[in-house]
PDB file of C-alpha atoms and ligand atoms in Angstrom:
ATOM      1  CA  UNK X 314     108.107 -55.819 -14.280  1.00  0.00           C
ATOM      2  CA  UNK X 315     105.168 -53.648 -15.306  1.00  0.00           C
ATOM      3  CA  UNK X 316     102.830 -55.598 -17.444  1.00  0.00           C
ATOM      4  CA  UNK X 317     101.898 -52.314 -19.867  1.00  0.00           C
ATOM      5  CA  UNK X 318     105.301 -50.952 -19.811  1.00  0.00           C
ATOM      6  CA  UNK X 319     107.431 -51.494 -23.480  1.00  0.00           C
ATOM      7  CA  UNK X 320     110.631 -51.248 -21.760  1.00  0.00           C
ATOM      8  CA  UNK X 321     109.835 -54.346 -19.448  1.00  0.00           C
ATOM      9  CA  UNK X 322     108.567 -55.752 -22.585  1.00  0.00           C
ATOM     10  CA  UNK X 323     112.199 -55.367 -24.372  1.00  0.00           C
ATOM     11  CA  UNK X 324     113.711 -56.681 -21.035  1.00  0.00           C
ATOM     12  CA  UNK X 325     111.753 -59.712 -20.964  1.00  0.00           C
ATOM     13  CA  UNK X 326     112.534 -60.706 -24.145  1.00  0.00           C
ATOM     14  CA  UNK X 327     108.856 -60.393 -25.335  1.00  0.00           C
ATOM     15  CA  UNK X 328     109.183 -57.740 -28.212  1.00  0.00           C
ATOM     16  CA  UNK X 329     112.861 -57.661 -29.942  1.00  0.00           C
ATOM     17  CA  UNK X 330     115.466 -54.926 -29.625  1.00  0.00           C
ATOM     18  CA  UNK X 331     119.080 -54.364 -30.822  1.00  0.00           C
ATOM     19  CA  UNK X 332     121.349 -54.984 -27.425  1.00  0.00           C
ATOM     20  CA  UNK X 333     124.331 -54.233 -27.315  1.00  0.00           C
ATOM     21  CA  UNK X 334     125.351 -54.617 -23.671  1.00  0.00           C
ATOM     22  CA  UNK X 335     123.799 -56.438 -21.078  1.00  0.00           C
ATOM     23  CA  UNK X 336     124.078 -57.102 -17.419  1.00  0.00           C
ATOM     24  CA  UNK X 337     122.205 -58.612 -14.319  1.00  0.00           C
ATOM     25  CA  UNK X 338     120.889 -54.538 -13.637  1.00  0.00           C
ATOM     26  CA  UNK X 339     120.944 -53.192 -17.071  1.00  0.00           C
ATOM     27  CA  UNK X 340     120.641 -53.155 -20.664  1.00  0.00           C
ATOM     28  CA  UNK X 341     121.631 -51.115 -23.514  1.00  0.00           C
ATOM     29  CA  UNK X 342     119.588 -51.710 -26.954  1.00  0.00           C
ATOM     30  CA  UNK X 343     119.840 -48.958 -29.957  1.00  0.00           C
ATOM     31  CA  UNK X 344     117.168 -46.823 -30.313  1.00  0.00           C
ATOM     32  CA  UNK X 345     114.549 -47.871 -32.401  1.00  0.00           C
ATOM     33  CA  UNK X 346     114.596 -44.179 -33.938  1.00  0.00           C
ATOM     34  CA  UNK X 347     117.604 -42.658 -34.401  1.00  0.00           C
ATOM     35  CA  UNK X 348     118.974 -38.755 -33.524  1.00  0.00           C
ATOM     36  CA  UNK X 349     122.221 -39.123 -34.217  1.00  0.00           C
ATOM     37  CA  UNK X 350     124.589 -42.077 -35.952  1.00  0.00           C
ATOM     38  CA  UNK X 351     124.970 -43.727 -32.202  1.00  0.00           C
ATOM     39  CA  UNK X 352     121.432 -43.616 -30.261  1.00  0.00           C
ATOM     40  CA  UNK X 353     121.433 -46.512 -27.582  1.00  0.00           C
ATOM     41  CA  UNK X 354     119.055 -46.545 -24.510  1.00  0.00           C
ATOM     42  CA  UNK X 355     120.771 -48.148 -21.162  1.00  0.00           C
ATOM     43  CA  UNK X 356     117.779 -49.182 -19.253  1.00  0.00           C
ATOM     44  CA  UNK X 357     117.781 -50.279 -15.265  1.00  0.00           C
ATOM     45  CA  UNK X 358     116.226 -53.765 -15.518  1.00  0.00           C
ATOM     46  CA  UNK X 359     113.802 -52.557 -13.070  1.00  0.00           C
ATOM     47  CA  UNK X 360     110.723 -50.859 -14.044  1.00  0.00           C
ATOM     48  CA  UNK X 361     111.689 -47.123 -12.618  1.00  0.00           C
ATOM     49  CA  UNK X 362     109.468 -44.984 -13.946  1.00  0.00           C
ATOM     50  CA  UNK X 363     111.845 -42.048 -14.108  1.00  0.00           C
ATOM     51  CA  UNK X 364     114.125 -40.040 -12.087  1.00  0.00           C
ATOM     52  CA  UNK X 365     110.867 -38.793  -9.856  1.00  0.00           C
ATOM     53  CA  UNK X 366     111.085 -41.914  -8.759  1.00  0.00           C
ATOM     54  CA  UNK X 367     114.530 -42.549  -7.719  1.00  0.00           C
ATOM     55  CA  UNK X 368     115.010 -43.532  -4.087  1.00  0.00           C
ATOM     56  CA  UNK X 369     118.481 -44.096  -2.154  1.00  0.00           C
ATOM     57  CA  UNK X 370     118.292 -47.833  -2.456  1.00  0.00           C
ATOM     58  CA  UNK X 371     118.673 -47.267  -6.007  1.00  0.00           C
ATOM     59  CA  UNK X 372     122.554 -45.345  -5.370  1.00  0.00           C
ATOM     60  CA  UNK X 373     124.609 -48.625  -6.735  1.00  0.00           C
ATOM     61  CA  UNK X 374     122.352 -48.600  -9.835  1.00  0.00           C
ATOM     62  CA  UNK X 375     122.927 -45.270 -11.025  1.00  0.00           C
ATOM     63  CA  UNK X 376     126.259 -45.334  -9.904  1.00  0.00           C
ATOM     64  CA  UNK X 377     126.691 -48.333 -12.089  1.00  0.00           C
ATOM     65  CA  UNK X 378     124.830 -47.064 -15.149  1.00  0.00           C
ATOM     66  CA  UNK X 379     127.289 -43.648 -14.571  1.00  0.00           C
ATOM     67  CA  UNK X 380     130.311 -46.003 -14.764  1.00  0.00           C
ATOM     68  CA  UNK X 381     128.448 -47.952 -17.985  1.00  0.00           C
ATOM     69  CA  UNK X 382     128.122 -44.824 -19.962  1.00  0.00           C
ATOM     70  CA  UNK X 383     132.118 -43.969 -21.019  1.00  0.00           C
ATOM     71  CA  UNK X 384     132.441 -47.488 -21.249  1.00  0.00           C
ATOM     72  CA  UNK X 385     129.482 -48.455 -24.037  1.00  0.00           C
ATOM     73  CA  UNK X 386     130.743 -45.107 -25.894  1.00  0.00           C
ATOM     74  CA  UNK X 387     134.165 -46.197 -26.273  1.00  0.00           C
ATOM     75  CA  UNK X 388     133.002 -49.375 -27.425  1.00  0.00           C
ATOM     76  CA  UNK X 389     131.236 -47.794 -30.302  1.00  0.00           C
ATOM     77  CA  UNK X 390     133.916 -45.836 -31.135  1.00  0.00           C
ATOM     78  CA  UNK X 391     133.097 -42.372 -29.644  1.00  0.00           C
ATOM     79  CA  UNK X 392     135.966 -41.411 -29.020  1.00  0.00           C
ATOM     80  CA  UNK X 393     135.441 -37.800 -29.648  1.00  0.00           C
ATOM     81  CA  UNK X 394     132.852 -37.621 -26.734  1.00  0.00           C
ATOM     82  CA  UNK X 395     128.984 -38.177 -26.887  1.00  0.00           C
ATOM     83  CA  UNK X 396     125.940 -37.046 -25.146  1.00  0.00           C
ATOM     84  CA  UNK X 397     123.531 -38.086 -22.681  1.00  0.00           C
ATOM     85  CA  UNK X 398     119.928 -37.420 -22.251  1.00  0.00           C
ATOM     86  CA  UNK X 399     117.071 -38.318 -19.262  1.00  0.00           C
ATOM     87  CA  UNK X 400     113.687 -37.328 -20.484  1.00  0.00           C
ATOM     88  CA  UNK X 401     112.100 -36.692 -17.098  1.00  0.00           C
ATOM     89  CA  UNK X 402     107.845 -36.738 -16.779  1.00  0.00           C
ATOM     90  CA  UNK X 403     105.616 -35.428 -19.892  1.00  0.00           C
ATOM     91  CA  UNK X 404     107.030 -32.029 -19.738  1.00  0.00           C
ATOM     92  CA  UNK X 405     110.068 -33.166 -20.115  1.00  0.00           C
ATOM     93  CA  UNK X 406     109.867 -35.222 -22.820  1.00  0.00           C
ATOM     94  CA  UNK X 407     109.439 -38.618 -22.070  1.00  0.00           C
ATOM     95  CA  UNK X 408     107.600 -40.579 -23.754  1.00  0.00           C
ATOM     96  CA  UNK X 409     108.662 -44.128 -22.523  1.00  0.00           C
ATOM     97  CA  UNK X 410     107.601 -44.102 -18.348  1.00  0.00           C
ATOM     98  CA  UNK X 411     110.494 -46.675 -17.541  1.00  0.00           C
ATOM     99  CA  UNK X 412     113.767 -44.687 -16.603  1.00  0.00           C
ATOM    100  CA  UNK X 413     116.342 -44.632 -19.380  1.00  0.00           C
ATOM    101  CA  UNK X 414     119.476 -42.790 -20.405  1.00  0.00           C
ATOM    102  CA  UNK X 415     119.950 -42.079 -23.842  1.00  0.00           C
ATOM    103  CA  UNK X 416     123.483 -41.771 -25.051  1.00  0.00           C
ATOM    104  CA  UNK X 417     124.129 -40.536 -28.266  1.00  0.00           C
ATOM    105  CA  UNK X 418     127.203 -39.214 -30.668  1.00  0.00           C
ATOM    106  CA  UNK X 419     128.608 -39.414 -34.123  1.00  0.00           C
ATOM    107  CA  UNK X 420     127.087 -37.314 -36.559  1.00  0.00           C
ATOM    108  CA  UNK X 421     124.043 -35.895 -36.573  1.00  0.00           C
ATOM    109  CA  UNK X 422     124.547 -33.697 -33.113  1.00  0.00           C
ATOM    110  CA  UNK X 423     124.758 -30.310 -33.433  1.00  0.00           C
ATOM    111  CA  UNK X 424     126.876 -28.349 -31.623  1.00  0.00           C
ATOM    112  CA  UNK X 425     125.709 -26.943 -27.800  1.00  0.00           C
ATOM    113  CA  UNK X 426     122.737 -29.351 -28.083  1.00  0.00           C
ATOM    114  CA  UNK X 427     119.957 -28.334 -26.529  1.00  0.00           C
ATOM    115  CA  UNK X 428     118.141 -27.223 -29.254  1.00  0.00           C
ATOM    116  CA  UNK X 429     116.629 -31.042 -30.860  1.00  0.00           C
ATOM    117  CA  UNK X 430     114.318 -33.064 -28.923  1.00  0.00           C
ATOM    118  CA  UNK X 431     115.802 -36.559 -27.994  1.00  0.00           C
TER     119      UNK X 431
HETATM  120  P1  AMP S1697     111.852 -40.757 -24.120  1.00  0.00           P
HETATM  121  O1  AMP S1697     111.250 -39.648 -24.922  1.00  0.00           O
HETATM  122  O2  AMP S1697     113.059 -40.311 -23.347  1.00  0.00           O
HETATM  123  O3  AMP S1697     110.837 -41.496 -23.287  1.00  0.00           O
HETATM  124  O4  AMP S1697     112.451 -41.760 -25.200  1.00  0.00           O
HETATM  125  C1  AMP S1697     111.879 -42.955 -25.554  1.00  0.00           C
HETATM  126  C2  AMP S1697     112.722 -43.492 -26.683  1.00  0.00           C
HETATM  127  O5  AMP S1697     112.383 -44.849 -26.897  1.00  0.00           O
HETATM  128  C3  AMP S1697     112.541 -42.751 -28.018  1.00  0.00           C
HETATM  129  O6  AMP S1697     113.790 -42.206 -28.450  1.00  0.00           O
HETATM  130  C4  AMP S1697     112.044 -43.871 -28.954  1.00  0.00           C
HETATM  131  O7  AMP S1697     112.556 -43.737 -30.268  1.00  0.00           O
HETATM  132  C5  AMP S1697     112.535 -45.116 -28.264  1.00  0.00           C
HETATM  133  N1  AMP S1697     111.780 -46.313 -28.555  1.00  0.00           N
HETATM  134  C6  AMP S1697     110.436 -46.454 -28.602  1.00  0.00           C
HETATM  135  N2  AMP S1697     110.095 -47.729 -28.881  1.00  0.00           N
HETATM  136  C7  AMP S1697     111.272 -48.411 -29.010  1.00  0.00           C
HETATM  137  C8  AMP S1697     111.605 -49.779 -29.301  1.00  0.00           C
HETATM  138  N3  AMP S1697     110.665 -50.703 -29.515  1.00  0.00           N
HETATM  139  N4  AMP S1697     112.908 -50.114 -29.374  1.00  0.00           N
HETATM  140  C9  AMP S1697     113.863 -49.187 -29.174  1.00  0.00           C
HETATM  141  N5  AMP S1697     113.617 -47.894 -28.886  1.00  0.00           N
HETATM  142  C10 AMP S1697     112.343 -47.509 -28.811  1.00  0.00           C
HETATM  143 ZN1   ZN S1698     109.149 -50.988 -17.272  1.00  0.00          ZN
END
């Protein structure tokens, strides 16, 4: 855990989120700020701060959180298909330095979607 970091925060239990999934490596809470009808974040319980920092002990995490991703979006009922997005450093977009996947669908994505920040 990373004392400054929000996502460690959420983990911990300290400030509140909206989980829907949750596991002894991961969890999944809806974004507080919404793209698209279905915005969750699945977030390794540990702090990672993004895919810079990835290393191969972490293989059977990502592997994991690979496997999660069909799974959580068939729960929610996208069953049309949905996106996923890893904001990667500054310049990529992150804002949030603890390594996350959003996954996203339902309306509100347009269509080749690359255009809309996430
Ligand atoms: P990124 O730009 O990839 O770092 O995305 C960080 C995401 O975290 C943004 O989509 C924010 O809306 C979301 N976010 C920030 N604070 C919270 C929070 N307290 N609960 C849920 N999502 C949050
Ligand atoms: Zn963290």
């Amino acid at each position: 855990m990373s004392s400054d970091c929000l996502f460690c925060k959420i983990i911990a239990g300290e400030i509140p989120s909206q989980q829907v999934y949750s596991d002894e490596q991961v969890i999944v809470f809806k974004d507080i700020d919404p793209k698209a009808d279905v915005h969750l974040l699945l977030v390794p319980r540990e702090h990672i701060i993004s895919l810079n920092q990835l290393e191969e002990k972490h293989d059977s995490l990502i592997a994991h959180c690979m496997h999660l991703l069909p799974k959580i979006a068939k729960e929610q009922g996208l069953d049309n298909g949905f996106r996923t997005v890893i904001n990667t450093g500054a310049g990529g977009g992150q804002i949030v330095f603890h390594l996350h996947i959003h996954l996203l669908g339902g309306d509100g994505l347009s269509g080749a979607g690359f255009s809309r920040a996430v």
